[in-house]
XYZ file of C-alpha atoms in Angstrom:
550
model
C -19.394 23.076 2.417
C -21.084 25.268 5.063
C -21.396 24.640 8.772
C -24.901 24.858 10.187
C -25.819 25.879 13.701
C -26.178 22.271 14.841
C -22.621 21.458 13.834
C -23.521 19.391 10.754
C -22.596 20.337 7.231
C -24.543 21.127 4.113
C -22.946 19.846 0.953
C -22.197 22.686 -1.442
C -22.149 22.104 -5.210
C -18.961 20.388 -6.263
C -16.128 22.342 -7.817
C -15.562 21.902 -11.527
C -12.715 19.543 -12.190
C -9.354 20.664 -13.349
C -8.858 18.845 -16.631
C -5.350 17.490 -16.279
C -3.392 16.950 -19.476
C -1.644 13.805 -18.345
C -0.526 10.610 -19.968
C -3.191 8.699 -18.023
C -6.200 10.811 -17.019
C -7.353 8.626 -14.142
C -8.892 10.713 -11.434
C -10.022 14.276 -12.020
C -9.232 15.735 -8.601
C -10.772 18.937 -7.231
C -8.889 22.133 -8.084
C -8.506 22.921 -4.395
C -9.389 21.014 -1.240
C -11.597 23.057 1.105
C -11.237 21.512 4.555
C -13.883 22.224 7.144
C -12.990 22.941 10.744
C -13.745 19.378 11.828
C -12.788 17.728 8.534
C -10.446 14.920 7.609
C -6.698 15.156 8.310
C -6.082 14.498 4.606
C -8.179 17.485 3.561
C -6.143 19.781 5.796
C -2.881 18.435 4.395
C -4.097 18.784 0.786
C -5.157 22.403 1.430
C -1.529 23.205 2.321
C 0.049 21.020 -0.365
C 2.044 23.177 -2.820
C 2.820 20.496 -5.393
C 0.921 19.963 -8.646
C -2.643 18.613 -8.377
C -2.952 15.924 -10.964
C -4.382 12.569 -11.889
C -2.285 9.806 -10.368
C -0.969 7.208 -12.784
C -0.989 3.444 -12.538
C 2.801 3.466 -12.177
C 2.717 6.006 -9.325
C 0.027 3.993 -7.612
C 2.060 0.773 -7.838
C 5.231 2.372 -6.477
C 3.478 3.883 -3.454
C 1.356 0.782 -2.773
C 4.422 -1.470 -2.841
C 6.230 0.860 -0.453
C 3.269 0.831 1.929
C 3.073 -2.963 1.743
C 6.758 -3.406 2.542
C 6.729 -1.076 5.546
C 3.289 -1.398 7.133
C 2.159 -4.991 6.498
C 4.966 -6.626 8.528
C 4.297 -4.245 11.433
C 0.552 -4.850 11.709
C 1.139 -8.579 11.132
C 3.505 -9.016 14.075
C 1.349 -6.824 16.330
C -1.687 -9.006 15.720
C 0.430 -12.182 15.829
C 1.696 -11.237 19.291
C -1.801 -10.412 20.502
C -3.123 -13.774 19.325
C -0.118 -15.574 20.816
C -0.759 -13.968 24.207
C -4.515 -14.519 24.115
C -4.106 -18.155 22.981
C -1.458 -18.934 25.590
C -4.258 -20.154 27.880
C -5.357 -22.698 25.274
C -1.757 -23.854 24.742
C -1.202 -24.186 28.494
C -4.376 -26.261 28.915
C -2.616 -29.434 27.741
C 0.373 -28.877 30.054
C -1.308 -29.243 33.408
C -2.849 -25.777 33.804
C -6.028 -27.169 35.354
C -4.114 -29.168 37.970
C -1.259 -26.751 38.720
C -3.545 -23.709 39.028
C -6.150 -25.674 41.023
C -8.956 -25.003 38.532
C -12.311 -26.678 39.123
C -15.575 -27.092 37.223
C -16.085 -24.279 34.704
C -13.030 -22.300 35.882
C -11.142 -22.928 32.643
C -14.143 -21.885 30.541
C -14.425 -18.661 32.547
C -10.717 -17.910 32.131
C -11.232 -18.285 28.393
C -14.331 -16.081 28.363
C -13.257 -13.348 30.779
C -10.898 -11.741 28.262
C -13.939 -11.082 26.073
C -15.903 -9.605 28.988
C -13.051 -7.119 29.315
C -13.144 -6.332 25.593
C -16.897 -5.828 25.850
C -16.575 -3.422 28.787
C -13.697 -1.420 27.284
C -14.964 -1.272 23.691
C -16.598 2.190 24.128
C -13.251 3.545 25.354
C -11.598 1.952 22.325
C -14.064 3.668 19.960
C -13.424 7.062 21.559
C -9.633 6.590 21.719
C -9.385 5.661 18.027
C -10.958 9.004 17.151
C -9.213 11.276 19.656
C -5.678 9.850 19.843
C -3.022 9.127 17.196
C -3.659 5.515 16.242
C 0.027 4.519 16.397
C 0.508 5.751 19.970
C -2.714 4.120 21.160
C -1.712 0.786 19.611
C 1.727 0.842 21.250
C 0.255 1.741 24.647
C -2.091 -1.252 24.437
C 0.678 -3.466 22.986
C 2.918 -2.878 26.014
C -0.025 -3.172 28.418
C -1.231 -6.612 27.404
C 2.330 -8.005 27.335
C 3.002 -6.711 30.853
C -0.355 -8.110 32.032
C 0.499 -11.609 30.801
C 3.911 -11.447 32.500
C 2.242 -10.535 35.820
C -0.404 -13.232 35.266
C 2.348 -15.865 35.273
C 2.918 -15.228 38.987
C -0.485 -16.586 40.055
C -1.374 -20.162 40.886
C -5.078 -19.851 41.655
C -8.214 -18.952 39.709
C -8.855 -15.513 41.249
C -5.453 -14.012 40.394
C -5.438 -15.525 36.919
C -8.953 -14.204 36.261
C -8.126 -10.635 37.364
C -5.058 -10.334 35.154
C -6.690 -12.143 32.243
C -9.422 -9.476 32.447
C -6.808 -6.684 32.402
C -5.089 -8.355 29.427
C -8.439 -8.343 27.595
C -8.912 -4.646 28.338
C -5.631 -3.773 26.614
C -6.407 -6.089 23.692
C -9.842 -4.513 23.096
C -8.489 -1.950 20.610
C -6.054 -4.015 18.568
C -8.178 -5.538 15.810
C -10.268 -2.313 15.464
C -6.982 -0.399 15.158
C -5.811 -2.740 12.391
C -9.031 -2.062 10.475
C -8.559 1.704 10.851
C -4.980 1.454 9.553
C -5.933 -0.678 6.542
C -8.799 1.680 5.613
C -6.404 4.635 5.932
C -3.702 3.254 3.630
C -5.228 0.849 1.060
C -8.012 0.988 -1.532
C -11.127 -1.149 -1.180
C -9.784 -3.561 -3.811
C -6.591 -3.992 -1.788
C -8.148 -4.131 1.682
C -9.456 -7.751 1.804
C -6.020 -9.228 1.067
C -4.279 -6.928 3.573
C -6.928 -7.557 6.232
C -6.718 -11.296 5.678
C -2.913 -11.187 5.808
C -2.812 -9.604 9.271
C -5.731 -11.742 10.390
C -3.898 -14.886 9.218
C -1.416 -14.116 12.011
C -4.027 -15.950 14.068
C -3.089 -19.143 12.217
C 0.615 -18.362 12.465
C 0.232 -17.894 16.225
C -1.397 -21.330 16.416
C 1.493 -22.946 14.536
C 4.424 -21.179 16.179
C 2.660 -20.990 19.518
C 2.163 -24.770 19.497
C 5.865 -25.305 18.821
C 6.943 -22.694 21.370
C 4.693 -23.997 24.113
C 5.633 -27.614 23.443
C 9.272 -26.659 23.990
C 8.476 -24.555 27.065
C 6.182 -27.262 28.414
C 9.101 -29.708 28.487
C 11.699 -27.228 29.769
C 13.283 -27.792 33.167
C 12.284 -24.902 35.417
C 11.200 -24.053 38.945
C 8.062 -22.585 37.404
C 5.037 -24.575 36.336
C 4.860 -25.095 32.562
C 1.918 -22.719 32.216
C 3.782 -19.990 34.143
C 6.768 -20.253 31.821
C 4.475 -20.114 28.777
C 2.715 -16.966 30.068
C 5.992 -15.257 31.011
C 7.798 -15.810 27.687
C 4.773 -14.895 25.547
C 4.250 -11.712 27.578
C 7.897 -10.673 27.331
C 7.796 -10.982 23.529
C 5.005 -8.362 23.429
C 6.737 -6.016 25.883
C 10.007 -6.073 23.938
C 8.375 -5.552 20.519
C 6.099 -2.709 21.658
C 8.989 -0.276 22.239
C 10.487 -0.068 18.701
C 6.973 -0.208 17.215
C 6.277 3.216 18.747
C 8.983 4.741 16.547
C 8.380 2.891 13.252
C 4.563 2.856 13.004
C 3.345 6.115 11.383
C 0.261 7.905 12.607
C -1.139 8.790 9.164
C -0.006 8.820 5.493
C 0.795 12.536 5.845
C 3.252 11.875 8.689
C 5.111 8.874 7.222
C 8.815 9.772 7.186
C 9.499 7.172 4.489
C 7.209 8.891 1.955
C 8.104 12.059 0.054
C 5.487 14.829 -0.170
C 4.723 13.728 -3.713
C 4.223 10.139 -2.550
C 2.041 11.320 0.330
C -0.138 13.070 -2.247
C -0.435 9.816 -4.205
C -1.196 7.857 -1.020
C -4.038 10.242 -0.145
C -5.486 10.386 -3.660
C -5.571 6.572 -3.694
C -7.866 6.698 -0.664
C -10.109 9.283 -2.359
C -11.346 6.373 -4.482
C -12.751 4.693 -1.334
C -14.933 7.701 -0.417
C -14.433 6.744 3.250
C -11.801 9.323 4.298
C -8.773 8.605 6.475
C -8.972 10.053 10.003
C -10.791 12.816 11.833
C -10.108 13.647 15.480
C -13.495 15.233 16.199
C -15.899 12.801 17.860
C -19.328 13.261 16.211
C -22.288 11.965 18.163
C -24.601 12.243 15.148
C -22.442 9.687 13.357
C -22.723 7.398 16.398
C -26.524 7.681 16.300
C -26.582 7.035 12.543
C -24.475 3.921 13.061
C -26.898 2.588 15.681
C -29.980 3.107 13.506
C -28.350 1.846 10.294
C -29.772 -1.670 9.571
C -26.603 -2.865 7.860
C -24.553 -2.194 11.013
C -26.662 -4.677 12.958
C -26.592 -7.256 10.194
C -22.785 -7.261 10.418
C -23.081 -7.590 14.195
C -25.283 -10.669 13.753
C -22.790 -12.189 11.284
C -19.787 -11.561 13.516
C -21.624 -12.893 16.585
C -22.479 -16.117 14.777
C -18.953 -16.848 13.556
C -17.430 -15.736 16.881
C -19.596 -18.186 18.786
C -18.086 -20.898 16.571
C -14.502 -19.624 16.826
C -14.750 -18.951 20.572
C -15.733 -22.504 21.375
C -13.362 -24.178 18.917
C -10.507 -21.839 19.875
C -10.784 -22.598 23.584
C -11.650 -26.280 23.357
C -9.898 -27.215 20.100
C -6.967 -28.987 21.805
C -9.372 -30.774 24.164
C -11.594 -31.811 21.234
C -8.515 -33.245 19.542
C -7.607 -35.144 22.704
C -11.129 -36.596 22.615
C -10.265 -38.170 19.255
C -7.789 -40.408 21.091
C -4.619 -38.320 20.659
C -1.730 -38.059 23.123
C -0.497 -34.699 24.454
C 2.272 -34.567 21.845
C -0.119 -35.544 19.023
C -2.614 -32.918 20.218
C -0.013 -30.150 20.007
C 1.219 -31.446 16.632
C -2.235 -31.703 15.082
C -3.226 -28.342 16.575
C -0.696 -26.758 14.172
C -2.664 -27.936 11.128
C -5.697 -25.662 11.801
C -3.242 -22.773 11.925
C -2.031 -23.633 8.432
C -5.602 -24.028 7.196
C -6.419 -20.602 8.633
C -3.533 -18.971 6.748
C -4.355 -20.667 3.433
C -8.117 -20.014 3.664
C -7.522 -16.344 4.533
C -5.189 -15.733 1.596
C -7.225 -17.722 -0.962
C -10.521 -16.077 0.010
C -8.946 -12.603 -0.234
C -7.523 -13.340 -3.688
C -10.935 -14.609 -4.768
C -12.573 -11.389 -3.533
C -9.994 -9.282 -5.373
C -10.625 -11.237 -8.586
C -14.434 -11.242 -8.407
C -14.785 -7.778 -6.761
C -17.554 -9.332 -4.648
C -17.388 -10.295 -0.978
C -20.816 -11.847 -0.393
C -20.432 -14.868 -2.766
C -17.000 -15.684 -1.314
C -18.399 -15.347 2.203
C -21.265 -17.720 1.418
C -18.848 -20.243 -0.091
C -16.547 -20.058 2.927
C -19.479 -20.504 5.331
C -20.539 -23.727 3.608
C -17.388 -25.575 4.798
C -17.814 -25.170 8.586
C -21.576 -25.697 8.262
C -21.070 -29.095 6.634
C -18.216 -30.018 8.974
C -20.120 -29.102 12.152
C -23.036 -31.282 11.022
C -20.701 -34.213 10.338
C -18.799 -33.808 13.614
C -22.068 -33.720 15.537
C -23.245 -36.993 13.979
C -20.001 -39.007 13.955
C -19.031 -41.469 16.713
C -15.776 -41.069 18.689
C -12.891 -43.472 19.209
C -9.409 -44.207 17.899
C -10.849 -46.302 15.050
C -12.534 -43.146 13.678
C -9.542 -40.883 14.250
C -8.728 -40.259 10.561
C -12.321 -39.357 9.648
C -12.743 -37.153 12.721
C -9.512 -35.292 12.012
C -10.492 -34.711 8.360
C -13.859 -33.234 9.362
C -12.279 -31.154 12.148
C -9.792 -29.681 9.676
C -12.576 -28.811 7.193
C -14.319 -26.988 10.052
C -11.223 -24.757 10.384
C -12.085 -22.895 7.164
C -14.251 -20.732 9.453
C -11.080 -18.794 10.315
C -11.265 -16.688 7.135
C -14.864 -15.588 7.688
C -14.261 -13.010 10.422
C -11.694 -11.117 8.326
C -14.047 -11.028 5.317
C -16.858 -9.605 7.466
C -14.460 -6.978 8.831
C -13.437 -5.973 5.293
C -17.027 -5.929 4.057
C -18.229 -3.768 6.943
C -15.378 -1.252 6.768
C -15.545 -0.960 2.968
C -19.203 0.056 3.292
C -18.893 2.573 6.131
C -17.783 6.211 5.836
C -17.322 8.973 8.394
C -14.487 8.409 10.883
C -16.624 8.359 14.026
C -19.102 6.068 12.301
C -16.274 3.742 11.214
C -14.856 3.462 14.734
C -18.374 3.007 16.144
C -18.933 0.244 13.602
C -15.804 -1.520 14.844
C -17.122 -1.164 18.384
C -20.433 -2.740 17.376
C -18.627 -5.519 15.524
C -16.584 -6.217 18.613
C -19.757 -6.190 20.677
C -20.916 -9.124 18.560
C -17.461 -10.702 18.534
C -16.966 -10.537 22.297
C -20.459 -11.809 23.136
C -19.966 -14.692 20.692
C -16.595 -15.527 22.203
C -18.042 -15.349 25.729
C -20.966 -17.617 24.916
C -19.045 -20.056 22.692
C -16.785 -21.691 25.318
C -19.681 -21.962 27.808
C -21.515 -24.273 25.389
C -18.667 -26.791 25.526
C -19.162 -28.550 28.865
C -16.451 -30.804 30.250
C -19.016 -33.433 31.252
C -20.044 -33.763 27.567
C -16.536 -34.708 26.404
C -15.653 -36.014 23.866
C -18.909 -35.319 21.966
C -19.672 -31.738 23.087
C -23.195 -31.999 21.655
C -24.418 -28.607 22.945
C -21.469 -26.757 21.428
C -21.691 -28.413 18.024
C -25.483 -28.052 17.749
C -25.149 -24.341 18.597
C -22.546 -24.038 15.824
C -25.015 -25.491 13.334
C -27.775 -23.066 14.332
C -25.682 -19.875 14.214
C -23.996 -20.813 10.927
C -27.442 -21.154 9.319
C -28.450 -17.743 10.740
C -25.244 -16.202 9.398
C -25.880 -17.695 5.952
C -29.316 -16.045 5.765
C -28.023 -12.693 7.078
C -25.322 -12.544 4.382
C -27.982 -12.920 1.674
C -30.216 -10.264 3.273
C -27.302 -7.813 3.582
C -26.390 -8.247 -0.081
C -29.898 -7.285 -1.210
C -29.941 -4.285 1.145
C -26.621 -2.931 -0.167
C -27.847 -3.320 -3.760
C -30.934 -1.291 -2.814
C -28.743 1.477 -1.324
C -26.688 1.648 -4.527
C -29.823 2.102 -6.619
C -31.013 4.826 -4.240
C -27.702 6.686 -4.565
C -27.971 6.672 -8.372
C -31.312 8.484 -8.029
C -29.871 10.892 -5.440
C -26.950 11.765 -7.711
C -29.238 12.543 -10.623
C -31.495 14.621 -8.369
C -28.380 16.592 -7.310
C -27.571 17.385 -10.948
C -24.789 14.795 -11.282
C -24.313 11.919 -13.644
C -26.002 8.776 -12.371
C -23.279 6.512 -13.721
C -20.580 6.516 -11.043
C -17.650 4.128 -11.362
C -16.028 2.655 -8.271
C -12.302 2.881 -8.993
C -11.491 1.550 -5.523
C -12.450 -1.976 -6.602
C -10.578 -1.834 -9.911
C -7.002 -2.607 -10.830
C -5.017 0.574 -11.498
C -4.208 -0.630 -15.027
C -7.909 -0.174 -15.872
C -8.300 3.310 -14.426
C -7.579 5.212 -17.660
C -10.145 3.230 -19.641
C -12.759 3.528 -16.895
C -12.136 7.249 -16.501
C -12.707 7.704 -20.223
C -15.994 5.857 -19.917
C -16.993 8.091 -16.990
C -16.118 11.241 -18.937
C -18.225 10.063 -21.870
C -21.166 9.455 -19.538
C -20.810 12.965 -18.070
C -20.708 14.531 -21.544
C -23.765 12.526 -22.609
C -25.708 13.736 -19.564
C -24.349 17.288 -19.813
C -22.431 17.262 -16.520
C -18.924 18.106 -15.396
C -17.841 17.143 -11.911
C -14.796 16.285 -9.848
C -14.527 12.640 -8.880
C -15.393 11.971 -5.209
C -14.943 15.644 -4.290
C -16.641 14.942 -0.940
C -14.286 12.080 -0.011
C -12.453 14.044 2.707
C -15.420 15.975 4.135
C -15.958 13.266 6.790
C -19.452 12.526 5.489
C -21.025 9.194 6.350
C -21.866 6.703 3.626
C -25.565 7.528 4.013
C -24.911 11.284 3.701
C -22.717 11.024 0.600
C -24.667 10.315 -2.584
C -21.368 9.529 -4.370
C -20.790 6.499 -2.139
C -20.902 3.102 -3.865
C -21.572 0.092 -1.661
C -19.459 -3.012 -2.208
C -21.441 -6.223 -2.601
C-alpha cells in the first residue's frame, strides 16, 4: 500500500498467502502485516508480533470469544444500564409529583424530556471526533462520571430553568455512550456475534425500566426532607458516579492492550476481526471518510430508519407512564405495569438477535419486528378509553413495546456494513442525528390536552413506521446491488469473484468453507490472502473484498 500526495492510499496487489499446515485451515492470513503510517492499531501490533502467524482454529476462537464475553459484556451492560436509568429518571419522577413540586407548566415537562436530545444533537460532532482521537475507554469513563455528577446537581433545583440547564448538560455527557458501545462491539466481536451483543447491552434499557420502576417506587415513598423527584435524581446520579471510577481501570482500550489476554490470545482476537473487514481503531481523523459517509446513500437510509423508530420511542418513553394512567390505573398500578414493557424489551432484543444469528439476515427480522408496533399503534389509535377497556388497552400497549428491539438491530446493521474508522464514527454521529431529532420531536407530539387519547402522537407513529418499513426494503436491495458490484470489482482486480463471508458463519463451519474458497481460487487460477486489506483502514466502498450483510 502506497501513500499518495493527497494522503489517500493506493491498494497494492495482495501478498501471496502463507499456506499453513494446520489441523483446521480456516483463514489464510498474510505472511506479514504492512501497516501504513495512519493505519489501524491492529496492523501496527501485528507488524511487531513475534509469534507464529497461522490460521485460527474453532477451539481457539471459542476460548477467546468466551473470555471476551465474560469480561466485556457485563461492563458495557452496566454502563448503558446506568445511562438509561439516569436519562429515564425524569419519566419515573413524573408520577411522583414532579410537575407540581418543580412548578412545571404547559409543555415544560415535554421540553425537559426533549432537551437531553438537543444536547446530544449539539455535541454529536465532538463525540465523533473524540471516538477517533481518544482511547475509547477513557472517553467513556469521563462521560460516565460527568452525566452522574450532572444528575446529582440537577436534584438541587426546584424550578424549570435550573432543571433544564442541568438536563442539557447531562445530555451532553450522554451523547457518546451508545456510539461508544457500538465501537467496542465492532472492535471485539465478529459480525455474526455482534447483533446478540448489541442487543444484550441495549436490553439494559428494559432492565433500567424494570429496576428503575422498583427503585423509584421505593424512593417515592421514602420519608425525606427532599421532594421525591429530588431523591430519585440524587440516588440515580450517585450510582453512576460511584461505578465510573473502577470502570476506568477494568475497561480495556483495545484488544491489544487487554491485560487479561495473552499475546497469543490477542492475536486470535485480532484475526477474528479480520473476518469483518471493518478494522478495529485508527486515531487519525480522515476527512475524506467523513465526506464519503455523507454522500453514501445507505448512510442516510439508516438515518431515516433510526429517526422513524426514535420518534416512536421518544414519545412512548416520555409519556408511557402517563398513557398507562390514562387507561384508568392508579400511581402504584402505573409503576407496576410500567415494568412489563421493560421485560418485553429484554425478551424482544434477545429473541431478535438469536433469529438474526440463525438466519444470517437482519432485514427480514427487522421487517418482522416492525410489524408489531405498526399493528399496535393502529389499534391503540382506534380503541376507546376507560376502565372497562383496560385489559384490551394494556394488551395492545404491550405489543407496541416490541419496538424496543428495532433500534439495536438498525445499529448492528449499519455498523456491520461500514468500514474505515472515521467513517464508522461518522456513521454513528449521523445515526444519532436521526435518533436525537426523533426523540426531540416524539414527545412534542403527545400534548397534555389530548390525554388520554394522544391522537397526534399515535397517528405520527403510524406514518413513520410505514416510512421505516419501506426504507428497510429499499436498503436491502441497495446492499445486494453493492455486493454484486464488488464481485465484478474483485474479478477486475485479478481475484476470485467468489468471496465467502466468514464473519457471519459459525466457527465450526470455517474449515469446510475455507476448503470451498480454496477450490474456487484454484478453479479460477488465483492465490490470495483472505481479507489482506482488513487493517488498512479502507472504507467499505474502497475495499472490493467487503461483503455487505443483508
